[in-house]
Coordinates of C-alpha atoms and ligand atoms in Angstrom, one line a residue:
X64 CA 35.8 -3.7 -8.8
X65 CA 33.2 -0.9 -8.9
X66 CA 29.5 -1.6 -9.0
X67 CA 29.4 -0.3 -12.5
X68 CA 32.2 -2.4 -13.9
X69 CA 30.5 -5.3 -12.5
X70 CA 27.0 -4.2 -14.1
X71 CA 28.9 -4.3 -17.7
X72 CA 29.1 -7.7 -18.3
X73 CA 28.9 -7.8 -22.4
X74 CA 31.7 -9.6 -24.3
X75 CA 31.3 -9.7 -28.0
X76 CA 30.8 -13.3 -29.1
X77 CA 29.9 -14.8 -26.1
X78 CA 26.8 -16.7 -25.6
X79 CA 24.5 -18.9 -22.7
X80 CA 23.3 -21.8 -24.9
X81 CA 24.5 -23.0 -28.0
X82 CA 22.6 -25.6 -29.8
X83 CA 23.4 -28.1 -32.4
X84 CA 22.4 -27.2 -35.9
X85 CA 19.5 -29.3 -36.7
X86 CA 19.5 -31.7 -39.2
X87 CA 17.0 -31.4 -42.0
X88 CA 14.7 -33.4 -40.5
X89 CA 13.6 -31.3 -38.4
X90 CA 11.4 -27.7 -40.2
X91 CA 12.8 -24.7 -39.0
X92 CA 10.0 -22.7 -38.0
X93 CA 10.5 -18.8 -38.5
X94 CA 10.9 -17.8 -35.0
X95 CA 9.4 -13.8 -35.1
X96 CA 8.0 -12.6 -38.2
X97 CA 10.8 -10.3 -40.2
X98 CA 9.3 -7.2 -39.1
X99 CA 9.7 -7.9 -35.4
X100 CA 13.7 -8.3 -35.6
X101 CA 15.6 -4.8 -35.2
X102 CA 19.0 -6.0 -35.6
X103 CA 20.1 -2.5 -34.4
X104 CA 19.5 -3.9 -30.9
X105 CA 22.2 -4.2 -28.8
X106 CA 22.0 -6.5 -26.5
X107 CA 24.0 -8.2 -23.9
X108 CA 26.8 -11.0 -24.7
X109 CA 27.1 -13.0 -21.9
X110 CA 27.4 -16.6 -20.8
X111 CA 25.0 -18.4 -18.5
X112 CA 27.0 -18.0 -15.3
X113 CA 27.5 -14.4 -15.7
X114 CA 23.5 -13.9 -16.0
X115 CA 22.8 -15.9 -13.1
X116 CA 25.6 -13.9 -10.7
X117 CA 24.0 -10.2 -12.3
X118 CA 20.6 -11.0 -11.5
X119 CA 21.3 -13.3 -8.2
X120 CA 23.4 -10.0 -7.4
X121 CA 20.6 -7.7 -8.1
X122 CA 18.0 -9.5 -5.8
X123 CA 20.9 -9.4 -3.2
X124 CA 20.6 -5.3 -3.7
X125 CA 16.7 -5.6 -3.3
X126 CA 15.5 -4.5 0.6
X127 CA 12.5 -6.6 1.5
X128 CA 10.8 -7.4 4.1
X129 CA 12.0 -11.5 3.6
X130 CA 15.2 -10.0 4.5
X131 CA 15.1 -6.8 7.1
X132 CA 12.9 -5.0 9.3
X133 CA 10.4 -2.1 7.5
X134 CA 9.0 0.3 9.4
X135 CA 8.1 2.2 6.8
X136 CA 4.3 4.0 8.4
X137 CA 1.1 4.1 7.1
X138 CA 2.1 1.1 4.3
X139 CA 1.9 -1.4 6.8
X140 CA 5.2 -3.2 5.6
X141 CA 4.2 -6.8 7.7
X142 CA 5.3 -10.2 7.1
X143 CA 3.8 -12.3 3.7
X144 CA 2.9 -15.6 5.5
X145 CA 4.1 -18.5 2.7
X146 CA 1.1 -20.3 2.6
X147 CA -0.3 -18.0 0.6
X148 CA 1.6 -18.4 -2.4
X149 CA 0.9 -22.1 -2.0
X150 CA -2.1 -21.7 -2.3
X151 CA -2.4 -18.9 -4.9
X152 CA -0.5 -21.8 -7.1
X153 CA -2.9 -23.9 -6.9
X154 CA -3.9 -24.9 -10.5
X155 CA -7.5 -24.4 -9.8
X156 CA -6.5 -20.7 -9.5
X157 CA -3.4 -20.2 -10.6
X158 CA -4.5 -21.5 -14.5
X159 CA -8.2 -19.7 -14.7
X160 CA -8.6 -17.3 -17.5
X161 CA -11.0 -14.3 -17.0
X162 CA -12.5 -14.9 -20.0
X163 CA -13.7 -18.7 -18.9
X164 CA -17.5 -19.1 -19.1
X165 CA -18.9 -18.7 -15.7
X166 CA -19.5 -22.6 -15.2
X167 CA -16.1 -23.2 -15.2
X168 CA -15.0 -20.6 -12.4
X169 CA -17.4 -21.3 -9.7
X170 CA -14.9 -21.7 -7.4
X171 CA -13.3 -18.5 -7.8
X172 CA -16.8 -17.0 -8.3
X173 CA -17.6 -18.6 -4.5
X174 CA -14.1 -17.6 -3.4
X175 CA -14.4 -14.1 -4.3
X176 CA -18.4 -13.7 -2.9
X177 CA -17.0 -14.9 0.5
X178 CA -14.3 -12.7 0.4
X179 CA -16.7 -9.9 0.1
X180 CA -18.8 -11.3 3.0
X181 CA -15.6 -11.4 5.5
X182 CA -15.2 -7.9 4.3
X183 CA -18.6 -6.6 4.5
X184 CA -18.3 -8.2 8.1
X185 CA -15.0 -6.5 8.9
X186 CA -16.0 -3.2 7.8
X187 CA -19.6 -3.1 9.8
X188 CA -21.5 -2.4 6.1
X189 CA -23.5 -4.0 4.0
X190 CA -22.2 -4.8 0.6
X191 CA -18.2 -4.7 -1.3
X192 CA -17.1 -4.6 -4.1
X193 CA -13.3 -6.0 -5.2
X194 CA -12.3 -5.1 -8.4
X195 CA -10.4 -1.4 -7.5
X196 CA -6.6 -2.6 -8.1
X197 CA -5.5 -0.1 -5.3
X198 CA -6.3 1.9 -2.0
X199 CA -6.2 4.9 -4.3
X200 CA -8.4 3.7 -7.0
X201 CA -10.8 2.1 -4.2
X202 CA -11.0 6.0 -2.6
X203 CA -11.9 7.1 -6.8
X204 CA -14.6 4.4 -6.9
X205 CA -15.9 5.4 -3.5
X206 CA -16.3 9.1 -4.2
X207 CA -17.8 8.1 -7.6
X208 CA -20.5 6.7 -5.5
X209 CA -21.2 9.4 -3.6
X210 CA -21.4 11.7 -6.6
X211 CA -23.6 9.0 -7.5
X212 CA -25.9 9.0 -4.6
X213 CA -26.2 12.8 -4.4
X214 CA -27.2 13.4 -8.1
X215 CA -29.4 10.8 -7.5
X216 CA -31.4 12.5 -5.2
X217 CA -31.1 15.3 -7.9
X218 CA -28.7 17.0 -5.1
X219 CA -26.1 18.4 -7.6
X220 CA -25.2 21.5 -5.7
X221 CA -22.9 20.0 -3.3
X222 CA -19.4 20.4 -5.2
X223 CA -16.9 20.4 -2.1
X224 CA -15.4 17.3 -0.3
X225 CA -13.7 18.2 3.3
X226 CA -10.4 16.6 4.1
X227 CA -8.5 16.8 7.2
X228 CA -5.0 18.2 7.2
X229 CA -3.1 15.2 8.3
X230 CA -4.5 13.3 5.4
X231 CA -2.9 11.1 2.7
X232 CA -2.2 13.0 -0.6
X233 CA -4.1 10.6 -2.5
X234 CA -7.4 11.7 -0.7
X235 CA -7.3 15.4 -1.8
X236 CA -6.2 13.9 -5.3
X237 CA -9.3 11.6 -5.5
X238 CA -11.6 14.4 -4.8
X239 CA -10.3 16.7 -7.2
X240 CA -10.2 14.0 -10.0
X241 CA -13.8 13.6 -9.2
X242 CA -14.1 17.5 -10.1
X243 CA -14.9 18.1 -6.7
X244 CA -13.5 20.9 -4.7
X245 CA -10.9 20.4 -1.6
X246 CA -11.4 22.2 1.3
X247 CA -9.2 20.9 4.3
X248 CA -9.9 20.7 8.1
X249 CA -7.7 21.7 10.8
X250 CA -6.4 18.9 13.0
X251 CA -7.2 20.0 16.7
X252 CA -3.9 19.5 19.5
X253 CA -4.9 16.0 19.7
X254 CA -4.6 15.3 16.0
X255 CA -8.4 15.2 15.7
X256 CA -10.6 16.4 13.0
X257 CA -11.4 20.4 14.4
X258 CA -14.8 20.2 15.2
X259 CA -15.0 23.9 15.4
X260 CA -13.1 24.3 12.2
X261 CA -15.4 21.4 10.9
X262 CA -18.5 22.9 11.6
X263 CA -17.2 26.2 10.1
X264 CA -17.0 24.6 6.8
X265 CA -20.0 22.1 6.4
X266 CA -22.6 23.2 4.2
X267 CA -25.1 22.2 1.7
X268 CA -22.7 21.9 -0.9
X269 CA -20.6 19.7 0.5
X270 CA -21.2 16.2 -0.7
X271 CA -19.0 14.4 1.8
X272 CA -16.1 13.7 4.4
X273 CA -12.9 11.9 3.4
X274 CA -10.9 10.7 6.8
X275 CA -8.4 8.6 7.5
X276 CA -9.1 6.0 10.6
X277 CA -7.0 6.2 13.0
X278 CA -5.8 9.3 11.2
X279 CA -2.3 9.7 9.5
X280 CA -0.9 10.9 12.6
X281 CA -1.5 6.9 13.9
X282 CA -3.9 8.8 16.9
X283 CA -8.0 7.4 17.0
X284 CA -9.9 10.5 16.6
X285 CA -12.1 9.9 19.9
X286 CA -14.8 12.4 18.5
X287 CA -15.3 10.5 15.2
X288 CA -18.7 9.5 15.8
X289 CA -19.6 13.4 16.5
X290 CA -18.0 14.0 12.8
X291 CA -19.7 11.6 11.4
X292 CA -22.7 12.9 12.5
X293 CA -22.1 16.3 12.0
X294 CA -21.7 15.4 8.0
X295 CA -24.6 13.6 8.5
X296 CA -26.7 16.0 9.8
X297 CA -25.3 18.4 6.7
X298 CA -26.7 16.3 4.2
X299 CA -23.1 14.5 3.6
X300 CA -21.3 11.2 3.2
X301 CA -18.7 10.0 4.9
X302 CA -15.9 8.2 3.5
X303 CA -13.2 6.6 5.4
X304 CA -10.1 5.5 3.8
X305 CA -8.8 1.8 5.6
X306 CA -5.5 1.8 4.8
X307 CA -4.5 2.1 8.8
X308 CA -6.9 -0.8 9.3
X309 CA -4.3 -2.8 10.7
X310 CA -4.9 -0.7 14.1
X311 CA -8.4 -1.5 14.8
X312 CA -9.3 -4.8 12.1
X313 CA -11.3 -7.0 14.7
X314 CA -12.2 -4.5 17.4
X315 CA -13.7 -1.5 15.9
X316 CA -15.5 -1.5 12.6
X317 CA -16.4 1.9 10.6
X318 CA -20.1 1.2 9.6
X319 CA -20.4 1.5 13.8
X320 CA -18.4 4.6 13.5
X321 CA -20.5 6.1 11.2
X322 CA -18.9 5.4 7.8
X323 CA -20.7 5.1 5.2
X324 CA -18.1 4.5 2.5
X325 CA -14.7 2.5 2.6
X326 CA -12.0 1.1 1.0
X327 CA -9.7 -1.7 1.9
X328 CA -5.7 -2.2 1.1
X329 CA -5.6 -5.2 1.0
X330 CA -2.0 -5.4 0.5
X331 CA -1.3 -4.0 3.7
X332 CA -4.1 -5.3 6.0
X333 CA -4.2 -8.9 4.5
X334 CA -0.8 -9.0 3.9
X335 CA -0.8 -9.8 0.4
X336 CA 2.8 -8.5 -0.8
X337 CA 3.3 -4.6 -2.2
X338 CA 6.1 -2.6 -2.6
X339 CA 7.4 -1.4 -6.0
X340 CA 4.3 -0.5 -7.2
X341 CA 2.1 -3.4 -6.7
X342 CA -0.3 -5.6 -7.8
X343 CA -2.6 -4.5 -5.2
X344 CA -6.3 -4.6 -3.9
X345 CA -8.4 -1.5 -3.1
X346 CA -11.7 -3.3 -2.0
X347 CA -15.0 -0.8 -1.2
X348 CA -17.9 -0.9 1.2
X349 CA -20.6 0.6 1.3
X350 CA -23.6 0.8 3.8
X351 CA -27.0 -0.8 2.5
X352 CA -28.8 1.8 0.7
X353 CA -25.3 2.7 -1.4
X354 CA -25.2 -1.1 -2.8
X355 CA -27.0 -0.1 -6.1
X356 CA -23.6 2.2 -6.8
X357 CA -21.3 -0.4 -6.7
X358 CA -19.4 -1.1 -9.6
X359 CA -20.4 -4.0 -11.8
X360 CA -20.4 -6.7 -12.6
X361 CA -21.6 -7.9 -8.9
X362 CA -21.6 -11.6 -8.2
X363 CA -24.7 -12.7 -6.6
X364 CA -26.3 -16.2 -6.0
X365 CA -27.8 -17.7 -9.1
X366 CA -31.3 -17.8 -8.4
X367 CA -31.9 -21.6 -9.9
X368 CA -28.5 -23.2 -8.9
X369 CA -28.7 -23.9 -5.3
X370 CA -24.6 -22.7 -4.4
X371 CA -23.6 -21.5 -7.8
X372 CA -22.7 -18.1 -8.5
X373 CA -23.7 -15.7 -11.8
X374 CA -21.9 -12.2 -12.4
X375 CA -24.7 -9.6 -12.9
X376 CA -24.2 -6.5 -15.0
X377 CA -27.6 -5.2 -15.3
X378 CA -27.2 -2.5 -13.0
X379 CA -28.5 1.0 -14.2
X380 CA -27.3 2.9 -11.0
X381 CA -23.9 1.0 -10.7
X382 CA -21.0 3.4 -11.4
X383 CA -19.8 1.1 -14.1
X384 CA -17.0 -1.0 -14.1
X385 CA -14.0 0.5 -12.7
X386 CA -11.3 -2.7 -13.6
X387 CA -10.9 -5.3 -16.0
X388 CA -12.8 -7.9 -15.0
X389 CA -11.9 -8.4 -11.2
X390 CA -9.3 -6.7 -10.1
X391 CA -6.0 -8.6 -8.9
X392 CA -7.2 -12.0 -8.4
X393 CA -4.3 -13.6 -6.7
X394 CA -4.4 -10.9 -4.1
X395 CA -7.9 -11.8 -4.2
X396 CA -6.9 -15.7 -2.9
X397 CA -4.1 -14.5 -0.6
X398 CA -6.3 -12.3 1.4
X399 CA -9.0 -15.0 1.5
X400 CA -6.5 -17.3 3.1
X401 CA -4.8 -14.8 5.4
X402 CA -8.8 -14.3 7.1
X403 CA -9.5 -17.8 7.0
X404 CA -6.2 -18.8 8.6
X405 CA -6.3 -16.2 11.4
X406 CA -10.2 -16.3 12.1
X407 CA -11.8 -13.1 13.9
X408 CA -10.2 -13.5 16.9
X409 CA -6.6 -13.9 15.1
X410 CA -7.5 -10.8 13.2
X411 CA -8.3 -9.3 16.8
X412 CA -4.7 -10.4 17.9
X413 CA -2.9 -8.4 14.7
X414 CA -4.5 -5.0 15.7
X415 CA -3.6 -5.7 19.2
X416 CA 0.1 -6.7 18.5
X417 CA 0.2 -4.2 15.9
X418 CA -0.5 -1.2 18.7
X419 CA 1.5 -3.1 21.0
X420 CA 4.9 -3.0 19.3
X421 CA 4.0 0.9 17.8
X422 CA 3.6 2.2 21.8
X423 CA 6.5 -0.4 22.9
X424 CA 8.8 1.7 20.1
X425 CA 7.2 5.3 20.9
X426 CA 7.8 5.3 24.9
X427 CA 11.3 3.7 24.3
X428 CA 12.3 6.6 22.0
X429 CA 10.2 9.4 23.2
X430 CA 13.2 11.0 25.6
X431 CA 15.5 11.1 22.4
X432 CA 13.0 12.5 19.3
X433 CA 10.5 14.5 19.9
X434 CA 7.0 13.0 19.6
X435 CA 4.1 16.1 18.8
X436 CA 1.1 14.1 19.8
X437 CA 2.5 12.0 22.8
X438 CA -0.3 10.3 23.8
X439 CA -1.3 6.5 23.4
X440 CA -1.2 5.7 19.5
X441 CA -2.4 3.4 17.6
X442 CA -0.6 1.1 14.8
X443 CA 2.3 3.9 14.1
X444 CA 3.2 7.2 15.3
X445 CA 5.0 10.4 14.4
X446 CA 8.1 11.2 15.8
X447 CA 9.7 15.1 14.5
X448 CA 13.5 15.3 14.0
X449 CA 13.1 19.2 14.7
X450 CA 15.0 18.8 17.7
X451 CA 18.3 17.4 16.7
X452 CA 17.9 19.8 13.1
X453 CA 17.7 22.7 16.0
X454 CA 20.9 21.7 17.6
X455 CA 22.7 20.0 14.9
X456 CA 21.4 20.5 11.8
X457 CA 20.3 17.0 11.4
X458 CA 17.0 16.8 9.6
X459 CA 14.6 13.7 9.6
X460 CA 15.9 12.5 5.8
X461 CA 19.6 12.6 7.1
X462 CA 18.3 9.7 9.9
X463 CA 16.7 8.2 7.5
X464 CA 19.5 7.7 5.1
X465 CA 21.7 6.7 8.2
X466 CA 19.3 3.6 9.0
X467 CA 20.3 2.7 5.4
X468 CA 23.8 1.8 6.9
X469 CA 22.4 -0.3 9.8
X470 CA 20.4 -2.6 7.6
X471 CA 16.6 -0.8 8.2
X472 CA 14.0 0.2 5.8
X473 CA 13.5 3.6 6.3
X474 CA 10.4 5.1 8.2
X475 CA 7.8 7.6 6.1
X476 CA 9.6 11.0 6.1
X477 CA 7.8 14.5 5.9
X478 CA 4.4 12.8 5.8
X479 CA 2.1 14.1 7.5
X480 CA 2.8 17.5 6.6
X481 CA 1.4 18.8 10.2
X482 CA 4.4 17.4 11.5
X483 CA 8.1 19.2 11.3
X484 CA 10.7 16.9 10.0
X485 CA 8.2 14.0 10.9
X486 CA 9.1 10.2 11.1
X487 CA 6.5 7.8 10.7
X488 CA 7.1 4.4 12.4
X489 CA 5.1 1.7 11.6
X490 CA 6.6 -2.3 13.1
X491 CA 3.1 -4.2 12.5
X492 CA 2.4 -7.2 14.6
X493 CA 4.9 -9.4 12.8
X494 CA 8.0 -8.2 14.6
X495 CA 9.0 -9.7 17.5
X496 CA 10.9 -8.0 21.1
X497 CA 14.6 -8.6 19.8
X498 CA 14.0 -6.9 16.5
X499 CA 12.2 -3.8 18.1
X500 CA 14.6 -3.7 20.9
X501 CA 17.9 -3.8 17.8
X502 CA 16.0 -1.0 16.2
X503 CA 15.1 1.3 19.5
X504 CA 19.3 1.3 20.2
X505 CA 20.0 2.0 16.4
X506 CA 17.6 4.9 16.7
X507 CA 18.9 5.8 19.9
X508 CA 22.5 5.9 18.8
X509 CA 21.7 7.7 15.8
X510 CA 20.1 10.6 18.3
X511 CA 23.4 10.4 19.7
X512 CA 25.7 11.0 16.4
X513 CA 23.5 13.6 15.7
X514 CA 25.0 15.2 18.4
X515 CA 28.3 13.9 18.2
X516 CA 28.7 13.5 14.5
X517 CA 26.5 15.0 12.6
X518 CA 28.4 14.7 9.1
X519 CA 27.9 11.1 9.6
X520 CA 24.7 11.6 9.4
X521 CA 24.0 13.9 6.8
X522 CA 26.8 11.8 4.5
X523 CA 25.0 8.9 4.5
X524 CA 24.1 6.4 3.5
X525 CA 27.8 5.5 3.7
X526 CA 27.3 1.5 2.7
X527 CA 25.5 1.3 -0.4
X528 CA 26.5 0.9 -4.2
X529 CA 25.0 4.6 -4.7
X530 CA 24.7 7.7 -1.9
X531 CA 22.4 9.8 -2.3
X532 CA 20.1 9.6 -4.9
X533 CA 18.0 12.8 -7.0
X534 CA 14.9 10.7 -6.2
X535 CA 12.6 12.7 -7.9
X536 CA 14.2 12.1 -11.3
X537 CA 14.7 8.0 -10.4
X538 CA 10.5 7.7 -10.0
X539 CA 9.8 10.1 -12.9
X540 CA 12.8 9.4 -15.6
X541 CA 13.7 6.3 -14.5
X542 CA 16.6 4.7 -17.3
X543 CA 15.3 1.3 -17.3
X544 CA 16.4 0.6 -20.9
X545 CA 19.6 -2.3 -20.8
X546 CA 22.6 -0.1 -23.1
X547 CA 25.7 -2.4 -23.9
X548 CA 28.4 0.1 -22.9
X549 CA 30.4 -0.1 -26.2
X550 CA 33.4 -2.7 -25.7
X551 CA 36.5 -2.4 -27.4
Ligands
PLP411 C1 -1.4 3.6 1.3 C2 -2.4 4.7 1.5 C3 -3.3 5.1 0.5 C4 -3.2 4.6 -0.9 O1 -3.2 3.3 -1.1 P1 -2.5 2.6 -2.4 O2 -2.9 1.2 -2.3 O3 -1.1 2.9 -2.3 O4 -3.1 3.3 -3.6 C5 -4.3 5.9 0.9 N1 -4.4 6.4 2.1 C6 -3.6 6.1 3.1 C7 -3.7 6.6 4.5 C8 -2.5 5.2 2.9 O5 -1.7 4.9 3.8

């Protein structure tokens, strides 16, 4: 039977539960008010068993990482340890409602305060703030406080924000919803920030630096404390985006870089789960004298409870409230328990595992796929596909659809755009030598079919319920609405 046939279920008359009439003891209740029921709704007919096998079977169709490796770079795709949904479930948390008066919460209140201090402490600055729901909206709020701290200081010339090349497309975004202007950076043969090209473009109306550490390409930019400063010394801030914190969390922290401004994912860092769209985390940090920026409310020590906790609103410089009250609060508890499980040095042990397995996979594929910036790298690296589309017309998307049949996640395609036909692997510390080693020969003998076969590889995926999809219509018109196909 074909996937499609097996999706339409619907039988006229058939139903899951049927209950007994009730006797007229019992009221009947009016279940929705009139106006609610459209009986022009079609819906579904089916019996119990067949709605259990569709959805079972639908999970089945659902890659994740509970199920296959991910290597899908710069989202940091690593293992959900289960003990923090345990204790996300806890009633304590798991039944608080935002609107509770603040006595009631104190333990969130604390939670969420110390959460911020590991974070501060992390990131080498002074103060954070949790409630941006994302990495993206964390980069918004950060670049609101900049604009904040320039106009400030009454400096409201500055109207540019530099980004380097090899940057994430939500950083140019971010600046440009902030009505600032984008000018890019040259990456130098590294896959450093050009500090020519850098110097060419700083100015006094440039309000700050966005950059990615280490950058996109998965390299550490080894002159970022001489961009830093050069920004600096321009009047600027910098701003550095920490979604490829899992490289350096533990070792290097990017207040002693010279950041001044950051965000945190905390769905890929803390490991609280992402995919699909979220919920997620975008924590900020800021260095001492930003603090007054931050958004509000702020929870701060109440001054007459020895260990209690007050949220404090009257802020006149704060950039306002950016979220609903704070942000994703069970991502909130699970990256609490993922630092306090793993302590600083375990947090030392994930970056170093983390750039462990990403060099273990470069050097073992480096002879088959070309890799532009060959050189030590950091959490992930880039490899190009230009040279099997070259010789066989295989481009990076055809491999990646051909992992597809082998039971992978595929890597980041086409991102960074510096990189031709790029491929951006990304294991994290969570995977061990026998899965790296499985994926290193699938990689290896998909270099070789390239040669070999290459219809294979620009037909597939050849396993799946549907080949090749027109993915820019599934994310923007996707047909999520449940149609009965009409039964006869
Ligand atoms: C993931 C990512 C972002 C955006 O984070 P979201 O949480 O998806 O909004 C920004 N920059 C880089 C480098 C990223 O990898």
């Amino acid at each position: 039977m074909t996937d499609r046939l097996l999706f339409e279920i619907s039988r006229p008359g058939r139903v899951g539960v049927s209950l007994t009439e009730p006797d007229n003891t019992v009221p009947l209740p009016e279940l929705l008010p009139g106006v609610a029921l459209r009986e022009e709704l079609r819906l579904p007919e089916v019996a119990q068993l067949d709605v259990v096998r569709h959805f079972v079977r639908l999970s089945q169709k659902n890659f994740s990482i509970d199920t296959n490796f991910y290597p899908l770079g710069s989202c940091t795709m690593k293992y959900n340890p289960k003990i923090h949904e345990d204790v996300v479930r806890l009633d304590g948390f798991a039944h608080l409602h935002p609107a509770q008066d603040e006595d009631d919460v104190q333990g969130a209140l604390r939670l969420m305060a110390e959460l911020e201090g590991y974070l501060a402490e992390i990131a080498g600055m002074k103060a954070v703030s949790l409630q941006p729901a994302a990495g993206a909206h964390g980069e918004l709020t950060g670049v609101l406080i900049m604009r904040a701290f320039h106009r400030e200081r009454g400096d409201a010339a500055r109207r540019r924000i530099l980004v380097p090349d090899s940057a994430h497309g939500t950083n140019p975004a971010t600046a440009a919803i902030c009505g600032y202007e984008v000018t890019p950076v040259r990456s130098d043969e590294r896959g450093g920030v050009d500090l020519g090209d850098l110097a060419s473009k700083l100015g006094s109306d440039v309000a700050g630096l966005m950059v990615t550490i280490p950058s996109t390409l998965g390299l550490f930019d080894e002159g970022i404390a001489t961009v830093a400063d050069m920004v600096h010394r321009s009047g600027g801030l910098v701003y550095c985006d920490g979604a490829n914190l899992n490289a350096v969390v533990g070792r290097a922290r990017f207040g002693d870089l010279g950041g001044d401004i950051m965000h945190f994912n905390l769905h890929k860092t803390f490991t609280t789960p992402h995919g699909g769209g979220g919920p997620g985390a975008g924590p900020v940090a800021v260095r001492a004298d930003l603090e007054r920026y931050l958004p509000v409310p702020r929870i701060v020590p109440h001054l007459d409870r020895e260990g209690a906790y007050t949220c404090e609103t009257a802020r006149p410089l704060s950039v306002g409230r950016v979220r609903s009250f704070f942000g994703n609060f069970g991502m909130l508890v699970r990256a609490y328990t993922y630092i306090r499980m793993l302590g600083s040095s375990g947090l030392a042990d994930v970056s170093g595992c983390a750039v462990l397995n990403a060099n273990y996979l470069r050097v073992r594929l480096s002879d088959v796929y070309d890799v532009p910036y060959d050189r030590i790298c950091m959490h992930e690296f880039v490899m190009s596909a230009r040279r099997q589309k070259a010789a066989n017309g295989v481009r990076a998307l055809d491999i990646a659809k051909r992992l597809i049949d082998f039971g992978y996640h595929p890597p980041t395609i086409y991102f960074p755009l510096v990189v031709e036909e790029a491929l951006m692997i990304e294991p994290t510390e969570t995977e061990n030598r026998e899965t790296l080693d499985a994926f290193v020969e699938t990689m290896r003998r998909i270099a070789t079919e390239a040669g070999e076969t290459p219809e294979v590889l620009q037909e597939a995926p050849h396993g799946t319920p549907v080949r090749r999809l027109d993915e820019v219509t599934a994310a923007r018109r996707p047909n999520v609405r449940y149609q009965a196909a009409a039964t006869t």
